[in-house]
PDB file of C-alpha atoms in Angstrom:
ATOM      1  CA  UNK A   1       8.074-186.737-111.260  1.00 58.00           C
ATOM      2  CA  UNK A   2       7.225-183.206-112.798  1.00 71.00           C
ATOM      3  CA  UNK A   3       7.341-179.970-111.762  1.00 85.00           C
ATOM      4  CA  UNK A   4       9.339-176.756-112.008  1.00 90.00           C
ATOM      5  CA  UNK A   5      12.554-179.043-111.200  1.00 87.00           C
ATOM      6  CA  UNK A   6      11.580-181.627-114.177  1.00 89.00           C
ATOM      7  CA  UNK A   7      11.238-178.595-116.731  1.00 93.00           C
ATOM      8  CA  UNK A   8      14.602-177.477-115.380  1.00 94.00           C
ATOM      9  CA  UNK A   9      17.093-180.069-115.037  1.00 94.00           C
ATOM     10  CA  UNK A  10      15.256-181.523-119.402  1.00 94.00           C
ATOM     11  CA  UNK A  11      16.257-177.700-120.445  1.00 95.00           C
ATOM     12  CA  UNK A  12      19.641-178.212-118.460  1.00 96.00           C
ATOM     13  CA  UNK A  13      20.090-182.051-120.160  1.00 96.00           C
ATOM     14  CA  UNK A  14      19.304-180.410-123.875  1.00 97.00           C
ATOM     15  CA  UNK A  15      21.830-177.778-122.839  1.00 96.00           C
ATOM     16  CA  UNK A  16      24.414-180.261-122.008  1.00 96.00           C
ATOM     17  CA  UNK A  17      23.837-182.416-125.001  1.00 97.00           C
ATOM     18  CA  UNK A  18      23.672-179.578-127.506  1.00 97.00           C
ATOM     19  CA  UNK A  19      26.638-177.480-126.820  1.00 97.00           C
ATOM     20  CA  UNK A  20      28.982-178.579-123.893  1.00 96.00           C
ATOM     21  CA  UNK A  21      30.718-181.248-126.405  1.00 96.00           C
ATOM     22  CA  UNK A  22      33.460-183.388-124.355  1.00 93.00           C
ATOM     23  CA  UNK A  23      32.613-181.905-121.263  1.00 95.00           C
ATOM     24  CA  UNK A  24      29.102-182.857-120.916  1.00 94.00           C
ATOM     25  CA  UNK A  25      30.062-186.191-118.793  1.00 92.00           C
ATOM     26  CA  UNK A  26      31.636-183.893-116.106  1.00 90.00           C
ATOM     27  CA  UNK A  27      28.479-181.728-116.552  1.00 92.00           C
ATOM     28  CA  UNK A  28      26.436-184.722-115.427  1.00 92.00           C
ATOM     29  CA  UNK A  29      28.839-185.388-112.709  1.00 87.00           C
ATOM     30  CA  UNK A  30      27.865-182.656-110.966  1.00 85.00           C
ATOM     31  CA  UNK A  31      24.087-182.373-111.493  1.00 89.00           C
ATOM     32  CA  UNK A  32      22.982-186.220-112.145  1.00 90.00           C
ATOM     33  CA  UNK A  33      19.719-185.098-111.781  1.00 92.00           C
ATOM     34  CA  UNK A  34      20.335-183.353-115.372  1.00 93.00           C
ATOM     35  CA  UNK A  35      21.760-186.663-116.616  1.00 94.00           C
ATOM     36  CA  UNK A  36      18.394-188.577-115.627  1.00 93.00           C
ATOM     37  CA  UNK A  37      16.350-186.054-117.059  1.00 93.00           C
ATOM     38  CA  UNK A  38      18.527-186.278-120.850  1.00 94.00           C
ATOM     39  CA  UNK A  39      18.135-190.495-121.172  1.00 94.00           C
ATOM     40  CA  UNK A  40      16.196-190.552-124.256  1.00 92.00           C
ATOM     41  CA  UNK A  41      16.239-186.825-125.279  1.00 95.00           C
ATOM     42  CA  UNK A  42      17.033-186.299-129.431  1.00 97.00           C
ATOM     43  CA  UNK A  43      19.030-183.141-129.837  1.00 97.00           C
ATOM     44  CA  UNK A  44      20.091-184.177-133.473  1.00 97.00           C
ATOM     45  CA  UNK A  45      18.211-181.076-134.880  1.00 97.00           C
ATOM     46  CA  UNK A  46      19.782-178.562-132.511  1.00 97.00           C
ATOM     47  CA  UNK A  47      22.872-180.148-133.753  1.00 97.00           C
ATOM     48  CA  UNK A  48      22.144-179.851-136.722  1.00 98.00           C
ATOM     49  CA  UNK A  49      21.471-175.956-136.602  1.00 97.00           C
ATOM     50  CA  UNK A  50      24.135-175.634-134.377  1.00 97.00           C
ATOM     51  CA  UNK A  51      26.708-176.421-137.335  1.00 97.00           C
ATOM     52  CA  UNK A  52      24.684-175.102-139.650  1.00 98.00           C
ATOM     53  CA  UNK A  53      25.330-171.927-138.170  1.00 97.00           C
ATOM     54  CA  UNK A  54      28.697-172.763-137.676  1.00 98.00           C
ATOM     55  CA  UNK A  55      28.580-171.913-133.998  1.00 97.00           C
ATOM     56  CA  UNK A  56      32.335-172.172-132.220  1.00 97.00           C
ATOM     57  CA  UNK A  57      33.532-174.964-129.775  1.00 97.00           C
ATOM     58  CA  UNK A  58      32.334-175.392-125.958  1.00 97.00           C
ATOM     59  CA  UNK A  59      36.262-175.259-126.246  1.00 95.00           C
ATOM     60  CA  UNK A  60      36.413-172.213-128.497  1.00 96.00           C
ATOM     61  CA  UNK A  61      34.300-170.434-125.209  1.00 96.00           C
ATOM     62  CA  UNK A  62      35.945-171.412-122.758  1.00 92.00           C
ATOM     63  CA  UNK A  63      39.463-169.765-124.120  1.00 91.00           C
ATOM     64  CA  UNK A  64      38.216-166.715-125.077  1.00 95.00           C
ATOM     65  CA  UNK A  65      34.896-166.076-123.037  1.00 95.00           C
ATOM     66  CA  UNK A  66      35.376-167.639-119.852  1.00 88.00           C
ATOM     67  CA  UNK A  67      39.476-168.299-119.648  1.00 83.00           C
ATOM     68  CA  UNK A  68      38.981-168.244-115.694  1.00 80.00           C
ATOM     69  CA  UNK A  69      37.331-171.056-115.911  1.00 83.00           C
ATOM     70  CA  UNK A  70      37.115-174.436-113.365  1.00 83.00           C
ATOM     71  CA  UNK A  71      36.920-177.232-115.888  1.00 86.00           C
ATOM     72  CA  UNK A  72      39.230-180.028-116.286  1.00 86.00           C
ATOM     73  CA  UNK A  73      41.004-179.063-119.863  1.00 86.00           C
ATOM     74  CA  UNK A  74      44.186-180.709-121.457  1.00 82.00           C
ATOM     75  CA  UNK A  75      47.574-179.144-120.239  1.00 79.00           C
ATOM     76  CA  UNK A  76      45.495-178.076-116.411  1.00 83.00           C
ATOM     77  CA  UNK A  77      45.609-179.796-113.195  1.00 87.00           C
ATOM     78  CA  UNK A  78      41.725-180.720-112.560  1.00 89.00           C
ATOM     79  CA  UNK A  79      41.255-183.098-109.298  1.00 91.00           C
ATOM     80  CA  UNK A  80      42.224-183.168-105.129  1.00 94.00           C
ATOM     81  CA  UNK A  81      45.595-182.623-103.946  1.00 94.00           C
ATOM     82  CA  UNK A  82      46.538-184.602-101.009  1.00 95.00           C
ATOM     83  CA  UNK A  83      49.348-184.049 -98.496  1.00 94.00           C
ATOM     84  CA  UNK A  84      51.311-186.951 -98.378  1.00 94.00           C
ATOM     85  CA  UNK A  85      52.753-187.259 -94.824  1.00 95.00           C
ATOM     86  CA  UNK A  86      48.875-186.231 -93.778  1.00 94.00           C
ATOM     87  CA  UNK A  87      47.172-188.669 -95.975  1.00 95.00           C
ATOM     88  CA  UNK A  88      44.355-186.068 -96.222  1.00 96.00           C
ATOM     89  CA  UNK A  89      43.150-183.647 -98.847  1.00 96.00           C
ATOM     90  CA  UNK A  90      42.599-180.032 -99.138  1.00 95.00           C
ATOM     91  CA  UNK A  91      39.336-178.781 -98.143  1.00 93.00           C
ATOM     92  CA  UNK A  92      38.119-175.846 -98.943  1.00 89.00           C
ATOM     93  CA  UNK A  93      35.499-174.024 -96.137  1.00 87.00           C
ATOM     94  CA  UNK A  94      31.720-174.569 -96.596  1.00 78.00           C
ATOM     95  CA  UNK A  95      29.715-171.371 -96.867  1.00 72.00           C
ATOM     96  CA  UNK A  96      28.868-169.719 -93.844  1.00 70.00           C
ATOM     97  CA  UNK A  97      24.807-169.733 -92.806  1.00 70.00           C
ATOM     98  CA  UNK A  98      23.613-166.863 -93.636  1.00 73.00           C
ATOM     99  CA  UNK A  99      26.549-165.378 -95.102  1.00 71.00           C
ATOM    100  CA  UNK A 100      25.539-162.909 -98.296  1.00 71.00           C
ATOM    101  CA  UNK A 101      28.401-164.061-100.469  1.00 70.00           C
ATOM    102  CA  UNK A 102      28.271-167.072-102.377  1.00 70.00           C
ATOM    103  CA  UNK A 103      32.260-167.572-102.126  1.00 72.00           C
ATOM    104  CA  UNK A 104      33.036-169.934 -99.326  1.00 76.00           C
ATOM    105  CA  UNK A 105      36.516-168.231 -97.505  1.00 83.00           C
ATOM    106  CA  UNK A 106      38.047-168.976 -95.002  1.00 85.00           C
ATOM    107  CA  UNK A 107      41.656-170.896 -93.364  1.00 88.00           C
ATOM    108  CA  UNK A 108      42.232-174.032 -95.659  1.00 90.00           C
ATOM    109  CA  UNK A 109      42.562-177.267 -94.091  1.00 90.00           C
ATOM    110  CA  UNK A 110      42.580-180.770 -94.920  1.00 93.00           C
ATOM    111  CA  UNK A 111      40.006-183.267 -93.941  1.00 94.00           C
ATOM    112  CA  UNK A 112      39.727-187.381 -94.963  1.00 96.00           C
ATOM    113  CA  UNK A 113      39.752-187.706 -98.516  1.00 95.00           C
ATOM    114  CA  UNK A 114      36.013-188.854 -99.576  1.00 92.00           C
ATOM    115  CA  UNK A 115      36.033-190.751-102.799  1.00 87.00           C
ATOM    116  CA  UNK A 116      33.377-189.977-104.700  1.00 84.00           C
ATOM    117  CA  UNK A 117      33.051-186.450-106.749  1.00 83.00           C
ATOM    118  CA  UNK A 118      33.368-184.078-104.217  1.00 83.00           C
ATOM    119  CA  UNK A 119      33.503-180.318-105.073  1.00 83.00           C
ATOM    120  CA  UNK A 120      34.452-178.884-101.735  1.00 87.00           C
ATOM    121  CA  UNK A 121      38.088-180.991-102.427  1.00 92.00           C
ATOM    122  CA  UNK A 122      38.429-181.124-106.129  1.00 91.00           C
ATOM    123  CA  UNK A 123      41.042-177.987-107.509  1.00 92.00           C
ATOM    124  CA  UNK A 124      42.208-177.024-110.686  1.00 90.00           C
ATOM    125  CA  UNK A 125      45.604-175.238-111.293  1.00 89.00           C
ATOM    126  CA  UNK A 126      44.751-172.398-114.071  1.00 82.00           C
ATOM    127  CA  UNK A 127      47.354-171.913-116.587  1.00 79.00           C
ATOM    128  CA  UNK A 128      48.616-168.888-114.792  1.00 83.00           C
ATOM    129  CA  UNK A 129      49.552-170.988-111.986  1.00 87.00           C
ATOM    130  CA  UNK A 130      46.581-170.319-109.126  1.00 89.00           C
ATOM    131  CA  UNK A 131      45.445-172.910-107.131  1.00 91.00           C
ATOM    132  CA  UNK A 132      41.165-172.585-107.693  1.00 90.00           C
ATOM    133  CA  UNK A 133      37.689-173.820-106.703  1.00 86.00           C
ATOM    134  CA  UNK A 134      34.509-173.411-108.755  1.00 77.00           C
ATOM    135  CA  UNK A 135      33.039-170.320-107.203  1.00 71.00           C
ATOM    136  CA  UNK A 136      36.190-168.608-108.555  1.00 82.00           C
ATOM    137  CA  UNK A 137      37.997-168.758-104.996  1.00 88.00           C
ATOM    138  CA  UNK A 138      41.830-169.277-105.285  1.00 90.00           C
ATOM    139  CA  UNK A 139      44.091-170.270-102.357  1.00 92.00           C
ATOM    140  CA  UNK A 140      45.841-167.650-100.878  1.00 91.00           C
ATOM    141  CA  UNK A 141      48.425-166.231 -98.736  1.00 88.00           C
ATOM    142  CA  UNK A 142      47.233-162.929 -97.452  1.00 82.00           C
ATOM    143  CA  UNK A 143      50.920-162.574 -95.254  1.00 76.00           C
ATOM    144  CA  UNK A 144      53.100-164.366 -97.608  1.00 66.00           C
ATOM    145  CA  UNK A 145      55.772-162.474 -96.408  1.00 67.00           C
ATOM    146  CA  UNK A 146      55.905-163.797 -93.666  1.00 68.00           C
ATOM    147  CA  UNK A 147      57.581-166.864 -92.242  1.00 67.00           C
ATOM    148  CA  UNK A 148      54.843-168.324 -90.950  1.00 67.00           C
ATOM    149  CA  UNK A 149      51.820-166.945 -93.025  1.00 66.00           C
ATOM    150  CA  UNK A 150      49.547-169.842 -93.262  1.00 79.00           C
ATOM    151  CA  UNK A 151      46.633-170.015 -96.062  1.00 88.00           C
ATOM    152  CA  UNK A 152      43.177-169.360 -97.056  1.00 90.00           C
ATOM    153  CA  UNK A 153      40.675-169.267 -99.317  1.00 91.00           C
ATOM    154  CA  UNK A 154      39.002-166.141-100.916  1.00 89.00           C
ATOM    155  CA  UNK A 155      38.469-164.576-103.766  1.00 88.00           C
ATOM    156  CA  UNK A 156      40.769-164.756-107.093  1.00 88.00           C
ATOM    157  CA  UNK A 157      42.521-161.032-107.429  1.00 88.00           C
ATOM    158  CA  UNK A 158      45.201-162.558-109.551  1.00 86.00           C
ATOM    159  CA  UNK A 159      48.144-161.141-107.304  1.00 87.00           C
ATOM    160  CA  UNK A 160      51.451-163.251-106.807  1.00 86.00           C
ATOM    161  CA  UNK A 161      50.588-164.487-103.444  1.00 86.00           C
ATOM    162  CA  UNK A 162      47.770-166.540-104.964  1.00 87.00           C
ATOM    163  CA  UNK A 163      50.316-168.640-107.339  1.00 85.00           C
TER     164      UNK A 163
END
């Protein structure tokens, strides 16, 4: 198979093997296509210039370039939370059809917990405390006030409801 999508998900496989370090495996998680294209790809000379010019950690990025990030680090919740008495897991809302923002929002809700790597239920708990998705959407409480406010998703403003 070649193409466009070939050329793509090789460069995205290089990119993966070259400078996402432990978290390439989750990389390929979500875009297997990337980990089909990498079998048998030798990045041992971008490596090699890669600590030749002492370049920082994928870790070393992700603190101080992109701290709001989704990934499953040490000391951060990464994964699906389930309610209990339910036996269901949060779900956050699929994007609306022809909806301009790329941020699915909407009520929360809990649906049957699928097995398999699933990004519309899998969370992580930032190290503020905000309960997040990967299109930097955190749960919310827009009427947390009140008694009965209920939640949603939208976007992360970092305000005290969110936590």
């Amino acid at each position: 198979e070649g193409g466009v999508g070939a050329v793509l998900h090789a460069n995205l496989a290089r990119l993966a093997k070259t400078w996402l370090d432990g978290y390439q495996q989750f990389y390929y998680k979500v875009n297997s296509k990337a980990k089909e294209a990498g079998v048998g790809q030798n990045v041992s000379e971008r490596l090699e210039l890669r600590q030749e010019m002492k370049c920082k950690s994928f870790d070393w990025y992700l603190d101080n370039v992109w701290p709001e990030n989704f990934l499953p680090r040490p000391g951060q919740f990464f994964g699906k939370i389930k309610n209990k008495s339910l036996g269901r897991c949060l779900q956050r809302p699929n994007k609306k059809p022809g909806s301009q923002s790329t941020q699915p929002s909407g009520p929360a809700g809990f649906d049957a917990c699928v097995e398999s790597f699933n990004t519309g239920q899998l969370f992580t708990i930032s190290k503020a405390g905000y309960v997040m998705t990967d299109e930097n959407v955190c749960l919310d409480s827009p009427q947390w006030k009140e008694r009965d406010s209920g939640v949603r998703f939208g976007s992360c403003s970092e305000q005290e409801r969110q936590k």
